[in-house]
Short mmCIF file of C-alpha atoms in Angstrom, two decimals:
data_model
loop_
_atom_site.label_atom_id
_atom_site.label_comp_id
_atom_site.label_asym_id
_atom_site.label_seq_id
_atom_site.Cartn_x
_atom_site.Cartn_y
_atom_site.Cartn_z
CA UNK A 21 -170.57 81.90 29.15
CA UNK A 22 -166.75 80.94 28.20
CA UNK A 23 -164.88 78.92 30.00
CA UNK A 24 -161.82 80.18 31.89
CA UNK A 25 -158.89 80.53 30.59
CA UNK A 26 -156.73 78.00 32.35
CA UNK A 27 -153.21 78.51 30.61
CA UNK A 28 -150.23 79.27 33.11
CA UNK A 29 -149.62 83.25 33.06
CA UNK A 30 -145.98 84.44 33.93
CA UNK A 31 -145.74 86.54 37.03
CA UNK A 32 -145.43 90.12 36.80
CA UNK A 33 -141.71 91.34 36.71
CA UNK A 34 -140.82 92.45 40.33
CA UNK A 35 -138.80 95.36 40.43
CA UNK A 36 -136.76 94.80 43.86
CA UNK A 37 -135.97 91.55 42.27
CA UNK A 38 -134.56 92.63 38.82
CA UNK A 39 -132.67 95.41 41.31
CA UNK A 40 -130.99 92.64 43.06
CA UNK A 41 -130.33 90.21 40.05
CA UNK A 42 -128.15 93.17 38.37
CA UNK A 43 -126.70 94.25 41.94
CA UNK A 44 -125.48 90.70 42.39
CA UNK A 45 -124.37 90.30 38.62
CA UNK A 46 -122.27 93.32 38.75
CA UNK A 47 -120.94 92.23 42.33
CA UNK A 48 -119.85 89.01 40.16
CA UNK A 49 -118.29 90.95 37.40
CA UNK A 50 -116.62 93.30 40.51
CA UNK A 51 -114.98 89.46 41.90
CA UNK A 52 -112.89 89.32 38.63
CA UNK A 53 -109.22 89.44 38.83
CA UNK A 54 -108.99 92.37 35.96
CA UNK A 55 -112.28 94.34 37.54
CA UNK A 56 -110.35 97.30 38.94
CA UNK A 57 -108.03 97.54 35.55
CA UNK A 58 -111.13 97.73 33.78
CA UNK A 59 -113.13 100.07 36.35
CA UNK A 60 -110.37 102.69 35.80
CA UNK A 61 -109.54 102.17 32.21
CA UNK A 62 -113.47 103.11 31.70
CA UNK A 63 -113.71 105.63 33.79
CA UNK A 64 -110.66 107.62 32.74
CA UNK A 65 -112.21 106.73 29.13
CA UNK A 66 -115.92 108.47 29.96
CA UNK A 67 -114.53 111.41 31.86
CA UNK A 68 -111.95 112.42 28.89
CA UNK A 69 -114.64 111.79 26.39
CA UNK A 70 -117.03 114.19 28.26
CA UNK A 71 -114.09 116.64 29.09
CA UNK A 72 -113.84 116.91 25.24
CA UNK A 73 -117.85 117.49 24.85
CA UNK A 74 -118.15 119.54 27.05
CA UNK A 75 -115.08 121.62 26.71
CA UNK A 76 -116.16 121.94 22.54
CA UNK A 77 -119.46 123.15 23.89
CA UNK A 78 -118.51 125.61 26.72
CA UNK A 79 -115.89 127.33 24.75
CA UNK A 80 -117.14 127.68 21.26
CA UNK A 81 -118.31 131.45 21.69
CA UNK A 82 -115.34 133.14 23.61
CA UNK A 83 -113.18 130.63 20.91
CA UNK A 84 -115.05 132.22 18.37
CA UNK A 85 -114.78 136.02 19.63
CA UNK A 86 -110.91 135.72 20.51
CA UNK A 87 -109.90 133.94 17.35
CA UNK A 88 -112.55 133.44 15.01
CA UNK A 89 -112.74 130.22 15.24
CA UNK A 90 -115.02 128.05 17.20
CA UNK A 91 -112.76 125.00 17.54
CA UNK A 92 -109.81 126.69 18.93
CA UNK A 93 -109.86 125.62 23.02
CA UNK A 94 -111.09 122.39 21.59
CA UNK A 95 -108.42 121.59 19.15
CA UNK A 96 -105.91 122.72 22.07
CA UNK A 97 -107.51 120.38 24.62
CA UNK A 98 -108.12 117.71 22.29
CA UNK A 99 -104.29 117.87 21.38
CA UNK A 100 -103.32 117.28 24.90
CA UNK A 101 -105.90 114.87 25.62
CA UNK A 102 -103.72 112.38 22.96
CA UNK A 103 -100.65 113.29 24.50
CA UNK A 104 -102.44 112.41 27.95
CA UNK A 105 -103.27 108.77 26.12
CA UNK A 106 -99.82 108.39 25.16
CA UNK A 107 -98.81 108.87 28.79
CA UNK A 108 -101.30 106.62 29.82
CA UNK A 109 -99.94 103.60 27.49
CA UNK A 110 -96.57 104.43 28.40
CA UNK A 111 -97.51 104.21 32.62
CA UNK A 112 -99.48 101.30 32.10
CA UNK A 113 -96.10 99.81 30.37
CA UNK A 114 -93.50 101.00 32.82
CA UNK A 115 -92.54 98.31 35.68
CA UNK A 116 -93.00 99.68 38.92
CA UNK A 117 -89.27 99.39 39.81
CA UNK A 118 -88.41 101.80 37.33
CA UNK A 119 -91.38 104.34 38.88
CA UNK A 120 -89.15 104.26 41.75
CA UNK A 121 -85.72 104.36 40.11
CA UNK A 122 -87.03 107.78 38.47
CA UNK A 123 -88.87 108.72 41.50
CA UNK A 124 -86.35 111.12 43.22
CA UNK A 125 -84.71 112.49 39.75
CA UNK A 126 -88.58 113.45 38.63
CA UNK A 127 -89.42 115.05 41.71
CA UNK A 128 -86.04 117.12 41.43
CA UNK A 129 -86.49 118.34 37.68
CA UNK A 130 -89.97 119.48 38.92
CA UNK A 131 -88.20 121.39 41.23
CA UNK A 132 -86.03 123.11 39.10
CA UNK A 133 -89.01 123.67 36.15
CA UNK A 134 -91.00 125.71 39.35
CA UNK A 135 -87.89 127.43 39.76
CA UNK A 136 -87.00 128.33 36.12
CA UNK A 137 -90.86 129.56 35.46
CA UNK A 138 -90.52 132.21 38.19
CA UNK A 139 -87.69 133.88 35.55
CA UNK A 140 -88.86 136.77 33.41
CA UNK A 141 -88.63 135.82 30.03
CA UNK A 142 -88.31 132.12 30.86
CA UNK A 143 -91.92 131.82 32.64
CA UNK A 144 -94.83 133.66 30.95
CA UNK A 145 -97.00 136.00 32.69
CA UNK A 146 -100.38 135.75 32.37
CA UNK A 147 -103.51 137.31 34.73
CA UNK A 148 -100.71 138.32 37.28
CA UNK A 149 -99.28 134.97 37.54
CA UNK A 150 -96.19 133.58 36.43
CA UNK A 151 -96.96 129.35 35.84
CA UNK A 152 -96.09 128.31 32.24
CA UNK A 153 -93.42 127.76 29.80
CA UNK A 154 -94.82 128.68 26.26
CA UNK A 155 -93.88 125.82 23.83
CA UNK A 156 -95.27 127.70 20.11
CA UNK A 157 -99.11 127.61 19.99
CA UNK A 158 -98.90 125.21 23.66
CA UNK A 159 -98.35 126.40 26.90
CA UNK A 160 -97.24 123.59 30.16
CA UNK A 161 -97.59 124.51 33.52
CA UNK A 162 -95.13 122.85 35.54
CA UNK A 163 -96.81 122.81 38.79
CA UNK A 164 -99.27 120.27 37.24
CA UNK A 165 -96.11 118.05 36.49
CA UNK A 166 -94.80 118.55 40.28
CA UNK A 167 -98.28 116.99 41.49
CA UNK A 168 -97.63 113.50 40.01
CA UNK A 169 -93.64 113.50 41.10
CA UNK A 170 -94.63 114.59 44.68
CA UNK A 171 -96.57 111.76 44.67
CA UNK A 172 -94.50 109.09 43.22
CA UNK A 173 -91.69 110.10 45.36
CA UNK A 174 -93.55 110.41 48.97
CA UNK A 175 -94.49 106.79 48.16
CA UNK A 176 -90.96 105.81 47.32
CA UNK A 177 -89.88 107.22 50.14
CA UNK A 178 -92.25 106.14 52.58
CA UNK A 179 -92.34 102.66 51.55
CA UNK A 180 -88.82 102.49 52.67
CA UNK A 181 -89.63 103.13 56.17
CA UNK A 182 -90.49 100.18 58.47
CA UNK A 183 -93.91 100.00 59.48
CA UNK A 184 -94.23 101.82 63.63
CA UNK A 185 -91.38 103.97 62.13
CA UNK A 186 -90.83 107.07 64.19
CA UNK A 187 -92.21 110.13 62.84
CA UNK A 188 -89.65 111.90 62.05
CA UNK A 189 -88.29 109.08 60.05
CA UNK A 190 -91.87 109.42 57.99
CA UNK A 191 -92.05 113.10 57.73
CA UNK A 192 -88.15 113.99 56.60
CA UNK A 193 -87.54 114.33 53.68
CA UNK A 194 -91.19 114.41 52.12
CA UNK A 195 -92.49 117.67 54.80
CA UNK A 196 -89.34 119.80 53.59
CA UNK A 197 -89.33 119.16 49.93
CA UNK A 198 -93.01 119.45 49.94
CA UNK A 199 -92.37 122.75 51.41
CA UNK A 200 -89.77 123.76 48.95
CA UNK A 201 -92.52 122.90 46.19
CA UNK A 202 -94.74 124.64 47.99
CA UNK A 203 -92.98 128.04 48.45
CA UNK A 204 -91.84 128.10 44.55
CA UNK A 205 -95.83 127.43 43.84
CA UNK A 206 -96.97 130.54 46.08
CA UNK A 207 -94.06 132.70 44.57
CA UNK A 208 -96.27 132.25 41.14
CA UNK A 209 -98.39 133.04 43.05
CA UNK A 210 -100.73 129.06 42.56
CA UNK A 211 -102.89 129.01 45.85
CA UNK A 212 -104.85 126.15 44.61
CA UNK A 213 -101.79 124.05 43.81
CA UNK A 214 -100.59 124.79 47.20
CA UNK A 215 -103.65 123.34 48.62
CA UNK A 216 -103.16 120.01 46.46
CA UNK A 217 -99.71 119.96 47.69
CA UNK A 218 -101.12 119.84 51.21
CA UNK A 219 -103.58 117.16 50.36
CA UNK A 220 -101.20 114.96 48.66
CA UNK A 221 -98.65 115.24 51.83
CA UNK A 222 -101.50 114.80 54.40
CA UNK A 223 -103.03 111.49 52.14
CA UNK A 224 -99.34 110.09 52.05
CA UNK A 225 -98.91 110.38 55.72
CA UNK A 226 -102.03 109.55 56.87
CA UNK A 227 -101.84 105.97 54.75
CA UNK A 228 -98.42 105.75 55.93
CA UNK A 229 -99.74 105.00 59.51
CA UNK A 230 -98.81 108.76 60.71
CA UNK A 231 -100.64 109.10 64.77
CA UNK A 232 -103.80 110.65 64.63
CA UNK A 233 -102.68 113.74 67.37
CA UNK A 234 -99.54 114.40 65.14
CA UNK A 235 -101.88 114.63 62.22
CA UNK A 236 -104.64 116.47 64.18
CA UNK A 237 -101.91 119.13 65.12
CA UNK A 238 -100.52 119.45 61.74
CA UNK A 239 -103.73 119.65 60.43
CA UNK A 240 -104.24 122.81 62.72
CA UNK A 241 -100.76 124.23 61.91
CA UNK A 242 -101.61 124.42 58.01
CA UNK A 243 -105.08 125.63 58.57
CA UNK A 244 -103.64 128.65 60.86
CA UNK A 245 -100.88 129.05 57.44
CA UNK A 246 -104.00 129.04 55.17
CA UNK A 247 -105.73 131.60 56.57
CA UNK A 248 -102.68 133.59 56.82
CA UNK A 249 -102.29 133.06 53.11
CA UNK A 250 -106.02 133.83 52.44
CA UNK A 251 -105.72 137.41 53.99
CA UNK A 252 -102.57 138.13 52.38
CA UNK A 253 -104.04 138.45 48.88
CA UNK A 254 -106.98 141.22 48.47
CA UNK A 255 -108.64 138.89 45.97
CA UNK A 256 -108.38 135.40 47.90
CA UNK A 257 -110.06 137.65 50.93
CA UNK A 258 -112.80 138.88 48.46
CA UNK A 259 -113.83 135.25 47.42
CA UNK A 260 -113.83 134.34 50.94
CA UNK A 261 -115.93 137.28 52.23
CA UNK A 262 -118.45 136.60 48.86
CA UNK A 263 -119.20 133.09 49.94
CA UNK A 264 -119.97 134.37 53.43
CA UNK A 265 -121.81 136.97 52.57
CA UNK A 266 -123.18 136.13 48.73
CA UNK A 267 -125.55 139.19 48.64
CA UNK A 268 -122.68 141.85 49.82
CA UNK A 269 -120.97 142.22 46.04
CA UNK A 270 -122.69 140.24 43.79
CA UNK A 271 -121.38 142.10 40.37
CA UNK A 272 -117.94 141.78 41.61
CA UNK A 273 -116.44 139.07 43.91
CA UNK A 274 -119.69 137.00 43.71
CA UNK A 275 -120.79 137.43 40.48
CA UNK A 276 -119.12 134.02 39.06
CA UNK A 277 -120.68 131.64 42.04
CA UNK A 278 -123.98 133.74 41.28
CA UNK A 279 -124.00 132.85 37.64
CA UNK A 280 -123.22 129.54 38.32
CA UNK A 281 -126.21 128.79 40.61
CA UNK A 282 -128.29 130.39 37.84
CA UNK A 283 -126.99 127.75 35.36
CA UNK A 284 -127.60 125.09 37.37
CA UNK A 285 -130.83 126.22 38.16
CA UNK A 286 -132.02 126.89 34.61
CA UNK A 287 -130.65 123.31 33.69
CA UNK A 288 -133.42 121.39 35.81
CA UNK A 289 -133.53 117.86 35.86
CA UNK A 290 -132.68 117.08 32.37
CA UNK A 291 -130.83 120.44 30.99
CA UNK A 292 -131.87 122.60 28.33
CA UNK A 293 -129.95 120.14 25.88
CA UNK A 294 -126.12 119.87 24.49
CA UNK A 295 -124.84 123.15 23.53
CA UNK A 296 -127.87 125.00 24.41
CA UNK A 297 -125.90 126.72 27.43
CA UNK A 298 -127.03 130.34 27.36
CA UNK A 299 -124.07 131.23 30.71
CA UNK A 300 -121.41 130.57 27.88
CA UNK A 301 -122.44 133.63 26.12
CA UNK A 302 -120.30 135.76 28.17
CA UNK A 303 -122.41 135.51 31.20
CA UNK A 304 -120.21 132.70 33.15
CA UNK A 305 -116.25 133.61 32.88
CA UNK A 306 -114.49 131.06 32.73
CA UNK A 307 -117.11 128.55 32.23
CA UNK A 308 -114.97 126.40 29.71
CA UNK A 309 -112.20 125.79 33.34
CA UNK A 310 -112.90 126.08 36.73
CA UNK A 311 -116.93 126.50 36.30
CA UNK A 312 -117.80 124.03 33.60
CA UNK A 313 -119.65 121.84 36.10
CA UNK A 314 -122.36 124.43 36.21
CA UNK A 315 -122.38 123.95 31.90
CA UNK A 316 -123.10 120.33 32.71
CA UNK A 317 -125.57 121.17 35.07
CA UNK A 318 -127.42 123.82 32.37
CA UNK A 319 -127.20 121.83 29.71
CA UNK A 320 -127.58 118.04 30.86
CA UNK A 321 -129.31 118.66 34.06
CA UNK A 322 -129.37 117.36 37.41
CA UNK A 323 -129.07 113.42 35.56
CA UNK A 324 -125.55 114.54 33.81
CA UNK A 325 -124.41 116.28 37.52
CA UNK A 326 -125.25 113.27 39.02
CA UNK A 327 -123.40 111.02 36.54
CA UNK A 328 -120.57 113.18 36.61
CA UNK A 329 -120.38 112.64 40.70
CA UNK A 330 -120.87 108.94 39.74
CA UNK A 331 -117.96 108.46 37.73
CA UNK A 332 -115.39 109.99 40.34
CA UNK A 333 -117.25 108.24 43.29
CA UNK A 334 -116.76 104.74 41.23
CA UNK A 335 -112.85 106.26 40.55
CA UNK A 336 -113.00 106.66 44.56
CA UNK A 337 -114.09 103.40 45.26
CA UNK A 338 -111.84 101.51 42.69
CA UNK A 339 -108.41 103.64 43.54
CA UNK A 340 -109.22 102.53 47.44
CA UNK A 341 -110.20 99.15 46.46
CA UNK A 342 -106.60 98.78 44.67
CA UNK A 343 -104.98 100.10 47.46
CA UNK A 344 -106.13 97.42 49.61
CA UNK A 345 -105.65 94.88 47.60
CA UNK A 346 -101.74 95.84 46.91
CA UNK A 347 -99.33 94.00 48.56
CA UNK A 348 -96.27 96.05 47.77
CA UNK A 349 -96.65 99.22 49.90
CA UNK A 350 -95.18 101.44 47.18
CA UNK A 351 -98.41 100.91 45.04
CA UNK A 352 -100.47 100.86 48.38
CA UNK A 353 -99.49 104.48 49.33
CA UNK A 354 -99.32 105.52 45.65
CA UNK A 355 -102.49 104.36 44.66
CA UNK A 356 -104.44 105.76 47.89
CA UNK A 357 -102.79 109.39 47.59
CA UNK A 358 -103.45 109.39 44.12
CA UNK A 359 -107.07 108.47 44.35
CA UNK A 360 -107.55 111.38 47.02
CA UNK A 361 -105.70 113.72 45.31
CA UNK A 362 -108.03 113.35 42.35
CA UNK A 363 -111.36 112.82 43.98
CA UNK A 364 -110.49 115.81 46.66
CA UNK A 365 -109.91 118.01 43.51
CA UNK A 366 -113.63 117.35 42.05
CA UNK A 367 -114.99 117.69 45.38
CA UNK A 368 -113.50 120.90 45.90
CA UNK A 369 -114.58 121.78 42.15
CA UNK A 370 -118.26 120.93 42.20
CA UNK A 371 -118.11 122.62 46.12
CA UNK A 372 -117.49 126.09 44.82
CA UNK A 373 -119.66 125.72 41.93
CA UNK A 374 -122.78 124.72 43.42
CA UNK A 375 -121.83 127.48 46.80
CA UNK A 376 -121.04 125.24 49.34
CA UNK A 377 -116.93 126.35 49.54
CA UNK A 378 -115.10 129.76 48.62
CA UNK A 379 -113.89 129.81 45.25
CA UNK A 380 -110.48 128.37 44.97
CA UNK A 381 -109.55 127.84 41.03
CA UNK A 382 -109.42 123.97 41.30
CA UNK A 383 -110.29 122.28 38.00
CA UNK A 384 -112.45 119.26 37.56
CA UNK A 385 -110.04 116.25 36.66
CA UNK A 386 -110.00 115.43 32.79
CA UNK A 387 -113.29 117.35 32.01
CA UNK A 388 -112.20 121.20 32.58
CA UNK A 389 -110.17 123.00 29.97
CA UNK A 390 -106.36 122.63 30.87
CA UNK A 391 -104.18 120.74 28.90
CA UNK A 392 -101.61 119.98 31.35
CA UNK A 393 -103.86 119.06 33.55
CA UNK A 394 -105.46 116.74 31.00
CA UNK A 395 -102.38 115.09 30.09
CA UNK A 396 -100.63 114.70 33.81
CA UNK A 397 -104.22 113.36 35.25
CA UNK A 398 -104.44 110.88 32.38
CA UNK A 399 -100.72 109.84 33.37
CA UNK A 400 -101.82 109.41 36.72
CA UNK A 401 -104.78 107.18 36.26
CA UNK A 402 -102.21 104.97 33.96
CA UNK A 403 -100.23 104.66 37.03
CA UNK A 404 -103.14 103.75 39.22
CA UNK A 405 -104.38 101.02 36.10
CA UNK A 406 -100.75 99.86 36.40
CA UNK A 407 -101.47 99.02 39.63
CA UNK A 408 -104.45 97.74 39.30
CA UNK A 409 -102.38 94.83 37.47
CA UNK A 410 -100.19 94.14 40.20
CA UNK A 411 -103.04 92.74 42.25
CA UNK A 412 -102.14 89.35 43.30
CA UNK A 413 -104.89 87.74 41.80
CA UNK A 414 -104.50 89.91 38.53
CA UNK A 415 -100.79 88.76 38.51
CA UNK A 416 -101.90 85.04 38.96
CA UNK A 417 -104.19 85.18 36.18
CA UNK A 418 -102.14 86.84 33.82
CA UNK A 419 -99.10 84.47 34.11
CA UNK A 420 -101.88 82.03 34.07
CA UNK A 421 -101.94 83.15 30.43
CA UNK A 422 -105.75 84.62 31.16
CA UNK A 423 -105.26 88.08 29.43
CA UNK A 424 -108.14 90.33 28.56
CA UNK A 425 -108.60 91.25 25.19
CA UNK A 426 -107.95 94.61 26.00
CA UNK A 427 -104.45 93.77 27.53
CA UNK A 428 -103.85 91.31 24.40
CA UNK A 429 -104.65 94.43 22.37
CA UNK A 430 -102.18 96.81 23.49
CA UNK A 431 -99.68 93.92 23.86
CA UNK A 432 -99.29 94.60 27.64
CA UNK A 433 -96.42 93.10 29.62
CA UNK A 434 -97.23 91.16 32.66
CA UNK A 435 -96.77 92.30 35.67
CA UNK A 436 -93.71 91.34 37.97
CA UNK A 437 -94.76 89.43 40.78
CA UNK A 438 -94.01 91.11 44.55
CA UNK A 439 -92.17 89.19 46.73
CA UNK A 440 -92.51 90.13 50.27
CA UNK A 441 -88.65 88.35 50.91
CA UNK A 442 -86.87 90.30 48.03
CA UNK A 443 -88.56 93.83 49.24
CA UNK A 444 -87.47 92.95 53.00
CA UNK A 445 -84.03 92.24 51.49
CA UNK A 446 -84.28 95.73 49.93
CA UNK A 447 -85.45 97.39 52.68
CA UNK A 448 -82.63 95.83 54.71
CA UNK A 449 -80.14 96.89 52.30
CA UNK A 450 -81.50 100.22 51.95
CA UNK A 451 -81.34 100.39 55.89
CA UNK A 452 -77.64 99.08 55.51
CA UNK A 453 -76.80 101.96 52.80
CA UNK A 454 -78.91 104.20 55.29
CA UNK A 455 -76.51 103.10 58.52
CA UNK A 456 -73.34 103.49 56.37
CA UNK A 457 -74.17 106.90 55.01
CA UNK A 458 -74.59 107.62 58.80
CA UNK A 459 -71.23 106.64 59.91
CA UNK A 460 -69.65 107.87 57.04
CA UNK A 461 -71.35 110.76 58.22
CA UNK A 462 -70.37 110.63 61.88
CA UNK A 463 -67.02 109.74 60.66
CA UNK A 464 -66.86 112.79 58.71
CA UNK A 465 -67.56 114.84 61.37
CA UNK A 466 -65.37 112.94 63.67
CA UNK A 467 -62.47 113.80 61.73
CA UNK A 468 -63.79 117.28 60.72
CA UNK A 469 -63.89 118.02 64.41
CA UNK A 470 -60.05 116.38 64.87
CA UNK A 471 -59.03 118.26 62.34
CA UNK A 472 -60.54 121.43 63.84
CA UNK A 473 -59.16 120.73 67.15
CA UNK A 474 -55.67 120.04 65.57
CA UNK A 475 -55.75 123.53 64.01
CA UNK A 476 -56.61 125.10 67.09
CA UNK A 477 -53.69 123.66 68.95
CA UNK A 478 -51.36 124.05 65.93
CA UNK A 479 -52.39 128.01 65.93
CA UNK A 480 -52.30 128.11 70.03
CA UNK A 481 -48.62 126.65 69.42
CA UNK A 482 -47.89 129.17 67.00
CA UNK A 483 -49.32 132.06 68.95
CA UNK A 484 -47.42 130.68 71.92
CA UNK A 485 -44.00 130.90 69.77
CA UNK A 486 -44.33 134.00 68.57
CA UNK A 487 -44.66 135.31 72.13
CA UNK A 488 -41.41 133.47 72.95
CA UNK A 489 -39.72 135.46 70.35
CA UNK A 490 -41.56 138.67 71.03
CA UNK A 491 -40.31 138.34 74.70
CA UNK A 492 -37.08 137.39 73.66
CA UNK A 493 -36.54 140.04 71.10
CA UNK A 494 -37.31 142.95 73.95
CA UNK A 495 -35.59 141.12 76.25
CA UNK A 496 -32.21 141.26 74.06
CA UNK A 497 -33.23 145.11 73.20
CA UNK A 498 -33.57 146.06 76.71
CA UNK A 499 -29.74 144.11 77.37
CA UNK A 500 -27.98 146.08 74.47
CA UNK A 501 -29.46 149.49 75.71
CA UNK A 502 -28.40 148.78 79.31
CA UNK A 503 -24.61 147.74 77.53
CA UNK A 504 -24.47 150.94 75.89
CA UNK A 505 -22.06 153.49 77.50
CA UNK A 506 -24.00 156.54 77.90
CA UNK A 507 -23.22 159.43 76.41
CA UNK A 508 -22.94 163.40 77.67
CA UNK A 509 -25.22 165.28 76.78
CA UNK A 510 -25.74 169.07 78.05
CA UNK A 511 -28.59 170.18 79.67
CA UNK A 512 -30.80 172.49 77.16
CA UNK A 513 -29.65 176.10 78.03
CA UNK A 514 -26.41 175.25 79.12
CA UNK A 515 -23.22 176.73 77.54
CA UNK A 516 -20.49 175.01 76.08
CA UNK A 517 -16.73 175.80 76.35
CA UNK A 518 -14.60 177.14 73.93
CA UNK A 519 -12.80 173.79 72.76
CA UNK A 520 -15.96 172.10 72.25
CA UNK A 521 -17.57 174.93 70.22
CA UNK A 522 -14.42 174.56 68.32
CA UNK A 523 -14.45 170.84 67.74
CA UNK A 524 -18.42 170.59 66.86
CA UNK A 525 -17.58 173.37 64.24
CA UNK A 526 -14.69 171.67 63.12
CA UNK A 527 -16.19 168.48 62.78
CA UNK A 528 -19.29 170.05 60.93
CA UNK A 529 -17.15 171.47 58.04
CA UNK A 530 -15.32 168.24 57.34
CA UNK A 531 -18.77 166.69 56.76
CA UNK A 532 -20.08 169.18 54.48
CA UNK A 533 -16.45 169.12 52.41
CA UNK A 534 -14.63 172.59 53.54
CA UNK A 535 -11.40 172.46 55.19
CA UNK A 536 -10.54 172.97 58.46
CA UNK A 537 -9.95 176.80 59.62
CA UNK A 538 -8.04 177.48 62.78
CA UNK A 539 -9.67 180.59 64.61
CA UNK A 540 -7.91 183.73 64.40
CA UNK A 541 -6.47 185.69 67.64
#
């Protein structure tokens, strides 16, 4: 009989302990000063690469049918992705004070562009909507630029308001400016961008501290206006009815949603494989754009869809964490509103692809085909990454010379330290400037009222003088008539004497140049 093996055996690994250790390591990594910055850069890179791969896969068939090349849409998307990377880097290097200085001019320029795109000959009409500027082989959608401009300008305006300011100071001029932009977008028409504007303004006002009662009342009013806009166009009403009753028109208004569900169901858990989608063979319209999430589900399966949703959930965590850690109210409002916009747009897109919402036309950020949308979203990611480098712990670390390898590679400048005293002084200066402006306006109104009153008195005086002169003229004329002697004029029908007839006839003859003649007897 063999002796028992008394060697020490290693304990079997416990999966629960392994998960706890991984979670502890991840939480320790998140506790680093620049963790939020690296999260934003990583998420932006992964979503952009995934978007390029899926656009190439989903658009190859349609691109080959339209242009004879399977890479035409992919080339355009890659070009705008490179442009977006450049904008990301520029936003990463831009100081916060420059962003605030450019906020108002950028929003005004975006409004001008929204107006110009409506003019025939300047804006390009495609699919019944005039939304694009055509620049050679590329097209530019100004409504996408207006999203970023509205966020930066709205955060700049609300950051100048003191905490606990009246609701009128929070609403004006943010809401009027957003209404002007929304009206110009509705005229294109572009209902989905209008929804984005509503989300952005709502997020800004919510994080700025608007009371819940006013926020709920505004939400009800916006909902009523939204229902009116839905039924104002037949295609939007058809989308709503097809959502409420999918089997009513399966080959018409409900065709896209139906085919998207078939694609998701066909993918299963692990998908059919990259590039093996069947729906992109003209079964699913806009498979490379609005419904690219269905192609992800078909080719990468439930695992791929869960990965995309997980990336956006991680971005929501990182963005709100940056907002909470920011001591600058401008960066706090900007990152919170931008995070809400991107996450809400992604959830709306995924929601109508899986059938939880009616189709609205919202794109999946950084994943759907759309050059301007990709470039602008990368610009917004760059601004959020810039805000992450302005967290107090990150600023202290960077000023201590502990720059990350990625930051040294990009030669990023050190962020400026936020000073509450300087910010309070700037707010006081802005308030004093606003007070001087209001005082100047009141003074101008007072002077204008005085000038109007002076002109009114002068007009009354001139009218009185004119009336007196007219009365004096009437009195003089009446006195002159009274002083003139009355000439005797014979009554009509009364015969004149012979000497009177002779005098009158001789007078007429002399007037006509005839000599006076006597009467013959």
